[in-house]
mmCIF file of C-alpha atoms in Angstrom:
data_model
loop_
_atom_site.group_PDB
_atom_site.id
_atom_site.type_symbol
_atom_site.label_atom_id
_atom_site.label_comp_id
_atom_site.label_asym_id
_atom_site.label_seq_id
_atom_site.Cartn_x
_atom_site.Cartn_y
_atom_site.Cartn_z
ATOM 1 C CA MET E 1 148.541 95.916 59.693
ATOM 2 C CA GLY E 2 148.893 93.998 62.914
ATOM 3 C CA GLU E 3 146.745 93.144 65.890
ATOM 4 C CA PRO E 4 146.594 96.167 68.243
ATOM 5 C CA LEU E 5 147.661 95.545 71.812
ATOM 6 C CA SER E 6 144.884 95.604 74.358
ATOM 7 C CA ALA E 7 144.609 98.772 76.410
ATOM 8 C CA ALA E 8 146.065 96.950 79.433
ATOM 9 C CA ASP E 9 148.995 95.529 77.451
ATOM 10 C CA ALA E 10 149.730 98.903 75.836
ATOM 11 C CA ARG E 11 149.703 100.638 79.235
ATOM 12 C CA ILE E 12 152.166 98.068 80.588
ATOM 13 C CA LEU E 13 154.420 98.486 77.540
ATOM 14 C CA ALA E 14 154.432 102.260 78.067
ATOM 15 C CA LEU E 15 155.784 101.821 81.607
ATOM 16 C CA GLU E 16 159.121 100.645 80.242
ATOM 17 C CA SER E 17 161.960 103.082 80.979
ATOM 18 C CA ASP E 18 165.635 103.285 81.842
ATOM 19 C CA VAL E 19 164.847 101.776 85.262
ATOM 20 C CA VAL E 20 161.754 99.644 84.508
ATOM 21 C CA ARG E 21 162.407 96.749 82.136
ATOM 22 C CA GLY E 22 158.844 95.452 81.965
ATOM 23 C CA HIS E 23 159.472 91.728 82.287
ATOM 24 C CA ALA E 24 159.010 88.996 84.883
ATOM 25 C CA LEU E 25 161.044 85.856 85.506
ATOM 26 C CA LYS E 26 160.185 82.235 86.209
ATOM 27 C CA LEU E 27 163.100 80.311 87.734
ATOM 28 C CA LEU E 28 163.007 76.512 87.457
ATOM 29 C CA VAL E 29 165.537 74.694 89.645
ATOM 30 C CA LEU E 30 166.177 71.184 88.347
ATOM 31 C CA GLU E 31 167.158 68.266 90.539
ATOM 32 C CA PRO E 32 170.741 66.953 90.169
ATOM 33 C CA GLY E 33 171.485 65.141 86.950
ATOM 34 C CA GLU E 34 173.337 65.280 83.666
ATOM 35 C CA ALA E 35 173.922 68.838 82.440
ATOM 36 C CA LEU E 36 171.375 70.186 79.976
ATOM 37 C CA ASP E 37 172.434 70.118 76.338
ATOM 38 C CA LEU E 38 172.069 73.702 75.101
ATOM 39 C CA GLU E 39 171.503 72.749 71.470
ATOM 40 C CA ALA E 40 168.932 70.119 72.402
ATOM 41 C CA VAL E 41 167.035 72.655 74.502
ATOM 42 C CA ARG E 42 167.107 75.130 71.608
ATOM 43 C CA GLU E 43 165.721 72.504 69.241
ATOM 44 C CA SER E 44 162.963 71.590 71.690
ATOM 45 C CA VAL E 45 161.950 75.224 72.249
ATOM 46 C CA ALA E 46 161.913 75.914 68.495
ATOM 47 C CA ALA E 47 159.745 72.863 67.839
ATOM 48 C CA ARG E 48 157.224 73.713 70.555
ATOM 49 C CA LEU E 49 157.093 77.498 70.174
ATOM 50 C CA PRO E 50 154.196 77.446 67.635
ATOM 51 C CA ALA E 51 151.976 76.196 70.482
ATOM 52 C CA PHE E 52 152.344 79.681 71.998
ATOM 53 C CA PRO E 53 151.780 82.001 68.994
ATOM 54 C CA ARG E 54 152.677 85.244 70.804
ATOM 55 C CA GLY E 55 156.180 83.818 71.165
ATOM 56 C CA LEU E 56 156.572 84.155 67.397
ATOM 57 C CA GLN E 57 155.402 87.772 67.253
ATOM 58 C CA VAL E 58 157.014 91.153 67.802
ATOM 59 C CA ILE E 59 155.565 94.534 68.752
ATOM 60 C CA VAL E 60 155.757 97.375 66.251
ATOM 61 C CA ASP E 61 154.431 100.918 66.381
ATOM 62 C CA ASP E 62 154.087 102.741 63.063
ATOM 63 C CA GLY E 63 152.353 105.707 64.645
ATOM 64 C CA ASP E 64 148.913 104.161 65.103
ATOM 65 C CA GLY E 65 149.755 102.545 68.432
ATOM 66 C CA PRO E 66 151.602 99.328 69.303
ATOM 67 C CA ALA E 67 150.508 96.151 67.506
ATOM 68 C CA TRP E 68 151.503 92.488 67.285
ATOM 69 C CA ILE E 69 152.891 91.236 63.960
ATOM 70 C CA GLU E 70 154.512 87.974 62.950
ATOM 71 C CA ALA E 71 158.289 88.008 63.326
ATOM 72 C CA THR E 72 160.062 87.567 59.994
ATOM 73 C CA ASP E 73 162.637 85.302 61.598
ATOM 74 C CA VAL E 74 163.075 83.908 65.115
ATOM 75 C CA ASP E 75 166.689 82.990 65.838
ATOM 76 C CA VAL E 76 166.267 80.703 68.849
ATOM 77 C CA SER E 77 170.005 80.888 69.574
ATOM 78 C CA GLN E 78 169.468 84.559 70.494
ATOM 79 C CA HIS E 79 166.688 83.610 72.920
ATOM 80 C CA VAL E 80 168.112 80.441 74.538
ATOM 81 C CA ARG E 81 171.538 80.892 76.112
ATOM 82 C CA ARG E 82 173.761 79.498 78.885
ATOM 83 C CA HIS E 83 175.404 81.181 81.888
ATOM 84 C CA ALA E 84 177.934 79.756 84.332
ATOM 85 C CA ALA E 85 177.166 79.552 88.058
ATOM 86 C CA ASP E 86 178.535 77.058 90.584
ATOM 87 C CA ASP E 87 176.668 77.961 93.791
ATOM 88 C CA PRO E 88 173.344 79.531 94.882
ATOM 89 C CA ALA E 89 174.910 82.986 95.375
ATOM 90 C CA ALA E 90 176.244 82.955 91.812
ATOM 91 C CA LEU E 91 172.832 81.780 90.574
ATOM 92 C CA ARG E 92 171.128 84.710 92.325
ATOM 93 C CA ALA E 93 173.690 87.090 90.828
ATOM 94 C CA VAL E 94 172.958 85.794 87.311
ATOM 95 C CA VAL E 95 169.198 86.106 87.646
ATOM 96 C CA GLY E 96 169.601 89.550 89.205
ATOM 97 C CA ARG E 97 171.593 90.608 86.155
ATOM 98 C CA LEU E 98 168.966 89.104 83.834
ATOM 99 C CA MET E 99 166.228 91.019 85.643
ATOM 100 C CA SER E 100 168.166 94.256 85.072
ATOM 101 C CA GLU E 101 168.592 93.708 81.310
ATOM 102 C CA PRO E 102 165.864 94.828 78.875
ATOM 103 C CA LEU E 103 164.484 92.375 76.347
ATOM 104 C CA ASP E 104 165.232 93.266 72.712
ATOM 105 C CA ARG E 105 162.114 94.906 71.230
ATOM 106 C CA SER E 106 163.197 93.851 67.720
ATOM 107 C CA ARG E 107 162.660 90.204 68.710
ATOM 108 C CA PRO E 108 159.828 88.298 70.413
ATOM 109 C CA LEU E 109 159.755 89.385 74.044
ATOM 110 C CA TRP E 110 160.954 86.243 75.832
ATOM 111 C CA SER E 111 164.201 84.501 76.721
ATOM 112 C CA VAL E 112 165.262 81.165 78.220
ATOM 113 C CA ASP E 113 168.599 81.103 80.051
ATOM 114 C CA LEU E 114 170.248 77.920 81.355
ATOM 115 C CA VAL E 115 172.238 78.650 84.513
ATOM 116 C CA GLY E 116 174.809 76.273 85.994
ATOM 117 C CA PRO E 117 175.368 73.431 86.617
ATOM 118 C CA LEU E 118 175.864 74.167 90.310
ATOM 119 C CA ALA E 119 178.450 72.215 92.294
ATOM 120 C CA ASP E 120 175.729 69.978 93.754
ATOM 121 C CA GLY E 121 174.523 68.929 90.273
ATOM 122 C CA ARG E 122 171.442 71.123 90.203
ATOM 123 C CA GLU E 123 170.784 73.404 87.248
ATOM 124 C CA ALA E 124 168.384 76.293 86.692
ATOM 125 C CA VAL E 125 166.299 77.531 83.790
ATOM 126 C CA ALA E 126 165.456 81.242 83.939
ATOM 127 C CA VAL E 127 162.516 82.182 81.714
ATOM 128 C CA ARG E 128 161.811 85.875 81.132
ATOM 129 C CA LEU E 129 158.658 87.183 79.473
ATOM 130 C CA HIS E 130 157.674 90.789 78.997
ATOM 131 C CA HIS E 131 154.600 91.660 81.025
ATOM 132 C CA ALA E 132 152.948 93.055 77.872
ATOM 133 C CA LEU E 133 153.230 89.534 76.446
ATOM 134 C CA ALA E 134 152.028 87.623 79.487
ATOM 135 C CA ASP E 135 150.535 88.143 82.914
ATOM 136 C CA GLY E 136 151.195 85.584 85.642
ATOM 137 C CA LEU E 137 148.717 82.985 84.442
ATOM 138 C CA THR E 138 149.717 83.389 80.791
ATOM 139 C CA ALA E 139 153.377 82.968 81.720
ATOM 140 C CA VAL E 140 152.539 79.570 83.203
ATOM 141 C CA ARG E 141 150.827 78.695 79.916
ATOM 142 C CA PHE E 142 154.099 79.537 78.145
ATOM 143 C CA LEU E 143 155.958 77.152 80.440
ATOM 144 C CA GLU E 144 153.408 74.414 79.812
ATOM 145 C CA ALA E 145 153.462 74.913 76.047
ATOM 146 C CA VAL E 146 157.178 75.442 75.454
ATOM 147 C CA ILE E 147 159.305 74.377 78.435
ATOM 148 C CA PHE E 148 157.715 71.731 80.648
ATOM 149 C CA GLU E 149 157.440 68.193 79.404
ATOM 150 C CA PRO E 150 153.769 67.302 78.889
ATOM 151 C CA HIS E 151 151.616 66.478 81.885
ATOM 152 C CA ASP E 152 147.962 65.515 82.166
ATOM 153 C CA ALA E 153 146.594 67.575 85.055
ATOM 154 C CA PRO E 154 145.783 71.309 84.730
ATOM 155 C CA ALA E 155 147.256 73.970 86.971
ATOM 156 C CA HIS E 156 145.548 74.271 90.349
ATOM 157 C CA GLU E 157 144.221 77.503 91.764
ATOM 158 C CA VAL E 158 146.405 79.140 94.396
ATOM 159 C CA GLY E 159 146.304 82.894 93.828
ATOM 160 C CA LEU E 160 143.329 85.171 94.199
ATOM 161 C CA ARG E 161 140.702 84.816 91.491
ATOM 162 C CA ASP E 162 137.435 86.654 91.185
ATOM 163 C CA PRO E 163 134.847 83.836 91.360
ATOM 164 C CA ASP E 164 132.300 85.743 89.284
ATOM 165 C CA ALA E 165 133.053 86.160 85.587
ATOM 166 C CA ARG E 166 129.928 88.142 84.710
ATOM 167 C CA PRO E 167 130.130 91.859 83.786
ATOM 168 C CA THR E 168 129.353 94.486 86.388
ATOM 169 C CA ARG E 169 125.639 95.311 86.494
ATOM 170 C CA TRP E 170 124.238 98.788 87.128
ATOM 171 C CA SER E 171 123.289 97.787 90.677
ATOM 172 C CA GLU E 172 126.952 97.017 91.269
ATOM 173 C CA TRP E 173 127.922 100.476 90.027
ATOM 174 C CA GLU E 174 125.693 101.813 92.780
ATOM 175 C CA ARG E 175 127.940 99.996 95.251
ATOM 176 C CA MET E 176 131.086 101.559 93.745
ATOM 177 C CA PRO E 177 131.497 104.133 96.573
ATOM 178 C CA MET E 178 131.686 101.253 99.055
ATOM 179 C CA THR E 179 134.268 99.513 96.878
ATOM 180 C CA LEU E 180 136.389 102.647 96.634
ATOM 181 C CA ALA E 181 136.115 103.151 100.389
ATOM 182 C CA ARG E 182 137.437 99.627 101.000
ATOM 183 C CA GLU E 183 140.181 99.771 98.401
ATOM 184 C CA LEU E 184 141.411 103.351 98.075
ATOM 185 C CA ALA E 185 140.356 105.219 101.196
ATOM 186 C CA HIS E 186 142.721 103.773 103.802
ATOM 187 C CA PRO E 187 146.216 105.090 103.027
ATOM 188 C CA GLY E 188 149.013 103.695 105.137
ATOM 189 C CA SER E 189 152.037 105.327 106.715
ATOM 190 C CA HIS E 190 154.976 106.579 104.720
ATOM 191 C CA SER E 191 156.384 103.495 103.015
ATOM 192 C CA PRO E 192 159.999 102.462 103.701
ATOM 193 C CA PHE E 193 160.067 101.296 100.066
ATOM 194 C CA ASP E 194 159.049 104.700 98.682
ATOM 195 C CA ARG E 195 162.439 105.378 97.155
ATOM 196 C CA PRO E 196 163.921 106.124 93.736
ATOM 197 C CA ILE E 197 165.139 103.029 91.915
ATOM 198 C CA SER E 198 167.846 102.247 89.417
ATOM 199 C CA ALA E 199 167.936 99.389 86.911
ATOM 200 C CA ARG E 200 169.943 97.166 89.297
ATOM 201 C CA ARG E 201 168.188 94.128 90.771
ATOM 202 C CA ALA E 202 168.904 91.731 93.633
ATOM 203 C CA LEU E 203 166.834 88.637 94.381
ATOM 204 C CA ALA E 204 166.287 86.153 97.180
ATOM 205 C CA PHE E 205 164.003 83.142 97.426
ATOM 206 C CA VAL E 206 162.271 81.065 100.081
ATOM 207 C CA ASP E 207 160.137 77.906 99.948
ATOM 208 C CA VAL E 208 156.990 77.031 101.888
ATOM 209 C CA PRO E 209 155.769 73.381 101.803
ATOM 210 C CA LEU E 210 152.484 73.554 99.899
ATOM 211 C CA ALA E 211 150.616 70.788 101.754
ATOM 212 C CA GLU E 212 151.618 72.224 105.131
ATOM 213 C CA ALA E 213 150.573 75.737 104.087
ATOM 214 C CA ARG E 214 147.180 74.355 103.087
ATOM 215 C CA ALA E 215 146.913 72.575 106.452
ATOM 216 C CA VAL E 216 147.780 75.748 108.377
ATOM 217 C CA GLY E 217 145.037 77.613 106.531
ATOM 218 C CA ALA E 218 142.518 74.818 107.074
ATOM 219 C CA SER E 219 143.233 74.839 110.809
ATOM 220 C CA ARG E 220 141.736 78.317 111.199
ATOM 221 C CA ALA E 221 138.068 78.730 112.112
ATOM 222 C CA ASP E 222 137.272 80.416 108.772
ATOM 223 C CA HIS E 223 139.606 78.260 106.664
ATOM 224 C CA ALA E 224 142.266 80.643 105.419
ATOM 225 C CA THR E 225 143.559 80.078 101.892
ATOM 226 C CA ILE E 226 147.123 79.413 100.802
ATOM 227 C CA ASN E 227 147.182 82.971 99.519
ATOM 228 C CA ASP E 228 146.241 84.209 103.001
ATOM 229 C CA VAL E 229 149.130 82.182 104.426
ATOM 230 C CA LEU E 230 151.467 83.756 101.866
ATOM 231 C CA LEU E 231 150.363 87.274 102.793
ATOM 232 C CA THR E 232 150.893 86.442 106.469
ATOM 233 C CA VAL E 233 154.401 85.122 105.814
ATOM 234 C CA ILE E 234 155.365 88.288 103.913
ATOM 235 C CA ALA E 235 153.762 90.567 106.513
ATOM 236 C CA GLY E 236 155.583 88.702 109.286
ATOM 237 C CA ALA E 237 158.879 89.076 107.440
ATOM 238 C CA LEU E 238 158.324 92.817 107.045
ATOM 239 C CA ARG E 239 157.412 93.203 110.714
ATOM 240 C CA ARG E 240 160.521 91.305 111.841
ATOM 241 C CA ARG E 241 162.823 93.413 109.681
ATOM 242 C CA LEU E 242 161.161 96.743 110.484
ATOM 243 C CA VAL E 243 161.069 96.014 114.217
ATOM 244 C CA HIS E 244 164.798 95.379 113.898
ATOM 245 C CA HIS E 245 165.126 98.918 112.540
ATOM 246 C CA GLY E 246 162.933 100.330 115.319
ATOM 247 C CA HIS E 247 159.796 101.329 113.397
ATOM 248 C CA VAL E 248 156.646 99.426 112.388
ATOM 249 C CA PRO E 249 154.544 101.495 109.968
ATOM 250 C CA ARG E 250 150.999 100.781 108.793
ATOM 251 C CA LEU E 251 151.417 99.311 105.305
ATOM 252 C CA ASN E 252 149.032 98.070 102.635
ATOM 253 C CA ALA E 253 149.814 95.481 99.968
ATOM 254 C CA GLN E 254 148.379 95.397 96.477
ATOM 255 C CA VAL E 255 147.282 91.855 95.647
ATOM 256 C CA PRO E 256 146.674 91.123 91.939
ATOM 257 C CA VAL E 257 143.472 89.194 91.163
ATOM 258 C CA SER E 258 143.126 87.136 87.990
ATOM 259 C CA LEU E 259 140.097 87.934 85.836
ATOM 260 C CA HIS E 260 140.794 85.173 83.323
ATOM 261 C CA GLU E 261 137.677 83.063 82.899
ATOM 262 C CA ARG E 262 137.852 79.318 83.263
ATOM 263 C CA GLY E 263 138.522 77.697 79.911
ATOM 264 C CA GLU E 264 139.756 80.965 78.392
ATOM 265 C CA ASP E 265 142.821 80.907 76.130
ATOM 266 C CA ALA E 266 145.097 82.872 78.453
ATOM 267 C CA ALA E 267 147.899 82.901 75.880
ATOM 268 C CA ALA E 268 145.767 84.901 73.422
ATOM 269 C CA SER E 269 143.790 87.132 75.770
ATOM 270 C CA GLY E 270 146.649 89.252 77.132
ATOM 271 C CA ASN E 271 146.739 90.753 80.598
ATOM 272 C CA ARG E 272 143.479 90.137 82.458
ATOM 273 C CA ASP E 273 143.906 91.029 86.078
ATOM 274 C CA SER E 274 142.866 93.617 88.614
ATOM 275 C CA PHE E 275 143.751 94.031 92.294
ATOM 276 C CA VAL E 276 142.650 94.553 95.863
ATOM 277 C CA ASP E 277 144.554 96.447 98.555
ATOM 278 C CA VAL E 278 144.828 94.822 101.987
ATOM 279 C CA GLY E 279 146.249 96.131 105.229
ATOM 280 C CA LEU E 280 149.138 93.961 106.417
ATOM 281 C CA HIS E 281 148.531 94.435 110.177
ATOM 282 C CA LEU E 282 152.202 94.812 111.001
ATOM 283 C CA ASP E 283 151.191 96.080 114.438
ATOM 284 C CA GLU E 284 149.893 92.586 115.299
ATOM 285 C CA PRO E 285 152.740 90.616 116.959
ATOM 286 C CA ASP E 286 150.974 87.246 116.791
ATOM 287 C CA ASP E 287 151.401 85.608 113.378
ATOM 288 C CA LEU E 288 148.310 83.386 113.652
ATOM 289 C CA ARG E 289 146.139 86.329 114.683
ATOM 290 C CA ARG E 290 147.499 88.254 111.690
ATOM 291 C CA LEU E 291 146.553 85.314 109.458
ATOM 292 C CA ASP E 292 142.948 85.542 110.706
ATOM 293 C CA LEU E 293 142.840 89.295 110.089
ATOM 294 C CA LEU E 294 144.234 88.998 106.578
ATOM 295 C CA SER E 295 141.937 86.089 105.736
ATOM 296 C CA ALA E 296 138.898 88.121 106.795
ATOM 297 C CA GLN E 297 139.977 90.973 104.510
ATOM 298 C CA THR E 298 140.563 88.914 101.398
ATOM 299 C CA ARG E 299 137.349 86.943 101.927
ATOM 300 C CA ALA E 300 135.306 90.149 102.170
ATOM 301 C CA ARG E 301 136.921 91.612 99.032
ATOM 302 C CA LYS E 302 136.245 88.440 97.028
ATOM 303 C CA HIS E 303 132.630 88.240 98.129
ATOM 304 C CA ALA E 304 132.094 91.900 97.192
ATOM 305 C CA HIS E 305 133.841 91.418 93.800
ATOM 306 C CA ASP E 306 135.970 94.495 94.465
ATOM 307 C CA ALA E 307 138.665 93.531 91.936
ATOM 308 C CA ARG E 308 136.176 93.199 89.080
ATOM 309 C CA ALA E 309 134.429 96.427 90.053
ATOM 310 C CA LEU E 310 137.747 98.308 90.044
ATOM 311 C CA ASP E 311 138.635 96.839 86.660
ATOM 312 C CA GLU E 312 135.319 98.034 85.236
ATOM 313 C CA LEU E 313 135.843 101.465 86.774
ATOM 314 C CA PHE E 314 139.351 101.923 85.386
ATOM 315 C CA HIS E 315 138.182 100.814 81.947
ATOM 316 C CA ALA E 316 135.334 103.311 82.098
ATOM 317 C CA LEU E 317 137.713 106.094 83.139
ATOM 318 C CA ALA E 318 140.362 105.251 80.528
ATOM 319 C CA ALA E 319 138.815 107.795 78.151
ATOM 320 C CA ALA E 320 138.165 110.354 80.875
ATOM 321 C CA GLY E 321 141.498 112.110 80.487
ATOM 322 C CA SER E 322 142.743 113.856 83.604
ATOM 323 C CA ALA E 323 140.021 112.407 85.872
ATOM 324 C CA GLY E 324 140.988 108.846 84.987
ATOM 325 C CA ALA E 325 144.691 109.632 85.326
ATOM 326 C CA LEU E 326 144.064 111.194 88.743
ATOM 327 C CA LEU E 327 142.329 108.068 90.072
ATOM 328 C CA ARG E 328 145.016 105.802 88.603
ATOM 329 C CA GLY E 329 147.658 107.952 90.280
ATOM 330 C CA LEU E 330 145.820 107.639 93.579
ATOM 331 C CA ALA E 331 145.650 103.860 93.240
ATOM 332 C CA ASP E 332 149.390 103.689 92.529
ATOM 333 C CA ASP E 333 150.452 105.967 95.391
ATOM 334 C CA PRO E 334 152.898 104.251 97.804
ATOM 335 C CA ARG E 335 150.675 105.174 100.732
ATOM 336 C CA GLU E 336 147.829 103.262 99.080
ATOM 337 C CA PHE E 337 150.090 100.236 98.700
ATOM 338 C CA ALA E 338 153.694 99.884 99.813
ATOM 339 C CA LEU E 339 154.412 96.746 97.809
ATOM 340 C CA ALA E 340 152.690 94.272 95.518
ATOM 341 C CA ILE E 341 152.417 90.602 96.514
ATOM 342 C CA SER E 342 151.318 88.275 93.702
ATOM 343 C CA ASN E 343 150.682 84.545 93.588
ATOM 344 C CA VAL E 344 150.017 82.374 90.543
ATOM 345 C CA PRO E 345 149.276 78.657 90.248
ATOM 346 C CA GLY E 346 151.985 76.502 88.740
ATOM 347 C CA PRO E 347 151.944 72.808 87.788
ATOM 348 C CA ARG E 348 150.066 70.589 90.228
ATOM 349 C CA VAL E 349 151.975 67.460 89.224
ATOM 350 C CA ALA E 350 155.664 66.713 88.814
ATOM 351 C CA VAL E 351 157.112 68.182 85.604
ATOM 352 C CA SER E 352 160.539 68.035 84.018
ATOM 353 C CA VAL E 353 162.781 69.793 81.514
ATOM 354 C CA ALA E 354 164.773 67.569 79.152
ATOM 355 C CA GLY E 355 164.248 64.614 81.472
ATOM 356 C CA ARG E 356 165.335 66.520 84.618
ATOM 357 C CA ARG E 357 162.647 66.864 87.286
ATOM 358 C CA VAL E 358 161.783 70.430 88.290
ATOM 359 C CA GLY E 359 162.376 70.442 92.036
ATOM 360 C CA HIS E 360 161.462 74.071 92.750
ATOM 361 C CA VAL E 361 159.775 76.883 90.855
ATOM 362 C CA TYR E 362 160.185 80.547 91.732
ATOM 363 C CA THR E 363 158.934 83.739 90.173
ATOM 364 C CA SER E 364 160.164 87.306 90.314
ATOM 365 C CA SER E 365 158.505 90.522 89.181
ATOM 366 C CA GLU E 366 160.438 93.758 89.149
ATOM 367 C CA PRO E 367 159.923 96.657 91.532
ATOM 368 C CA GLY E 368 158.761 100.027 90.280
ATOM 369 C CA PRO E 369 159.341 103.693 91.017
ATOM 370 C CA ARG E 370 158.392 104.444 94.640
ATOM 371 C CA HIS E 371 157.812 100.692 95.178
ATOM 372 C CA ALA E 372 161.357 99.355 95.581
ATOM 373 C CA LEU E 373 160.302 95.895 96.830
ATOM 374 C CA ARG E 374 158.249 93.352 94.875
ATOM 375 C CA VAL E 375 157.189 89.925 96.137
ATOM 376 C CA ALA E 376 155.866 87.167 93.884
ATOM 377 C CA ALA E 377 155.020 83.509 94.479
ATOM 378 C CA ILE E 378 154.298 80.455 92.356
ATOM 379 C CA SER E 379 153.533 76.863 93.287
ATOM 380 C CA ASN E 380 154.513 73.498 91.947
ATOM 381 C CA ASP E 381 153.401 70.048 93.094
ATOM 382 C CA ARG E 382 155.268 70.274 96.429
ATOM 383 C CA TRP E 383 156.286 73.848 97.190
ATOM 384 C CA LEU E 384 155.175 77.449 97.170
ATOM 385 C CA GLY E 385 158.221 79.326 95.883
ATOM 386 C CA VAL E 386 158.453 82.968 96.947
ATOM 387 C CA GLY E 387 160.710 85.489 95.221
ATOM 388 C CA PHE E 388 161.807 88.870 96.611
ATOM 389 C CA CYS E 389 163.073 91.382 94.060
ATOM 390 C CA VAL E 390 164.555 94.760 95.020
ATOM 391 C CA ASP E 391 166.768 97.530 93.832
ATOM 392 C CA PRO E 392 169.722 96.792 96.155
ATOM 393 C CA GLU E 393 170.577 100.482 96.403
ATOM 394 C CA ALA E 394 167.102 101.242 97.768
ATOM 395 C CA VAL E 395 166.526 98.034 99.780
ATOM 396 C CA PRO E 396 169.786 96.363 100.870
ATOM 397 C CA ASP E 397 170.102 92.864 102.368
ATOM 398 C CA VAL E 398 167.184 91.238 100.557
ATOM 399 C CA GLU E 399 168.477 87.856 101.792
ATOM 400 C CA LEU E 400 167.644 88.905 105.365
ATOM 401 C CA LEU E 401 164.061 89.561 104.302
ATOM 402 C CA ALA E 402 163.843 86.033 102.872
ATOM 403 C CA GLU E 403 165.265 84.636 106.116
ATOM 404 C CA ALA E 404 162.629 86.570 108.097
ATOM 405 C CA ALA E 405 159.933 85.031 105.870
ATOM 406 C CA HIS E 406 161.293 81.591 106.714
ATOM 407 C CA ASP E 407 161.177 82.457 110.414
ATOM 408 C CA THR E 408 157.557 83.586 110.083
ATOM 409 C CA TRP E 409 156.602 80.356 108.365
ATOM 410 C CA ASP E 410 158.234 78.348 111.160
ATOM 411 C CA ALA E 411 156.237 80.333 113.732
ATOM 412 C CA LEU E 412 152.969 79.757 111.871
ATOM 413 C CA ARG E 413 153.614 76.050 111.556
ATOM 414 C CA ALA E 414 154.607 75.704 115.213
ATOM 415 C CA GLY E 415 151.537 77.631 116.335
ATOM 416 C CA THR E 416 149.147 75.155 114.736
ATOM 417 C CA ARG E 417 150.729 71.981 116.094
#
């Protein structure tokens, strides 16, 4: 007998297929220094792994549904490996290959891959965790428990979080039609990312200075958040690339919202998130005006607790058979959202791995069927690292999309000076 997976974790596990691997990646780029000692890293991970108990468990299914059980043996050498790469292009190729490879279900669902050293002395650590094991916030807990050297300050809040942890009351159920009208009743145009996908993955990354992003948001009349700035940067990148191709559709983005309560043990509670859908306003040519429009949307959704209401609704409909499946299918339709854009808080102070300071942190979540582009962001003490992940057959030239995001950020920054 094991511990059954939560309904959310089991649903995520069931999404795994020949083209969906089910895991996410955290990429830590270390500042130049002496090359990491593979055996020393393995010893450190093995010693610290008990602080994250799920990392010592495997998933089994004996016919009664998937459940967590203790692994009989964890061979860290099978989880912590090294790959050669001498430049950023080779690094991206390695992590793209890692994103395309499934994790071994017979072992705990995580891996740590050392990549490099690069010619400039930098080195990367690519950490993969299956999404059934960890959502975005829980993945950061894994890094804190097992990878990062200890630090005193907790992670700071950057992504969307529902500010109200209480359950939905009956009066809030009465407002459900309004919630559904805001979230699921404004389909966009046909999505350019509504394409079949293979298991291949290509990645690109861009950095936004965290303090400057906060200042840009604070400069607006209604004080936009860092997450609003992120959405604006991604929307601006999409507009620039789609204008280049001669068509600017009306697209929505699904924005995950953490439902973890403050003080909760995220490592033990499994996936606890919901979402809101926001229109990206690609028809708006002015980046600062688009920031104001996006900020107004996310602020209204947070104040109305839409994400929590949707979570309660989907839980209530989980046992409703075809009716629940129909609503879930509607919520996942590519006209309801063309792409997902997530953002999780990383370490707010400088951290290191084996004495090497972590200069940049990136995250990457995989695309899904009919959603061939996925954007994910994570912060550290200095930067907001944004990762673009695509099936290169469905969405070529992902590096150009990252360059367009950089151009959008430059325009936002210049517009507030």
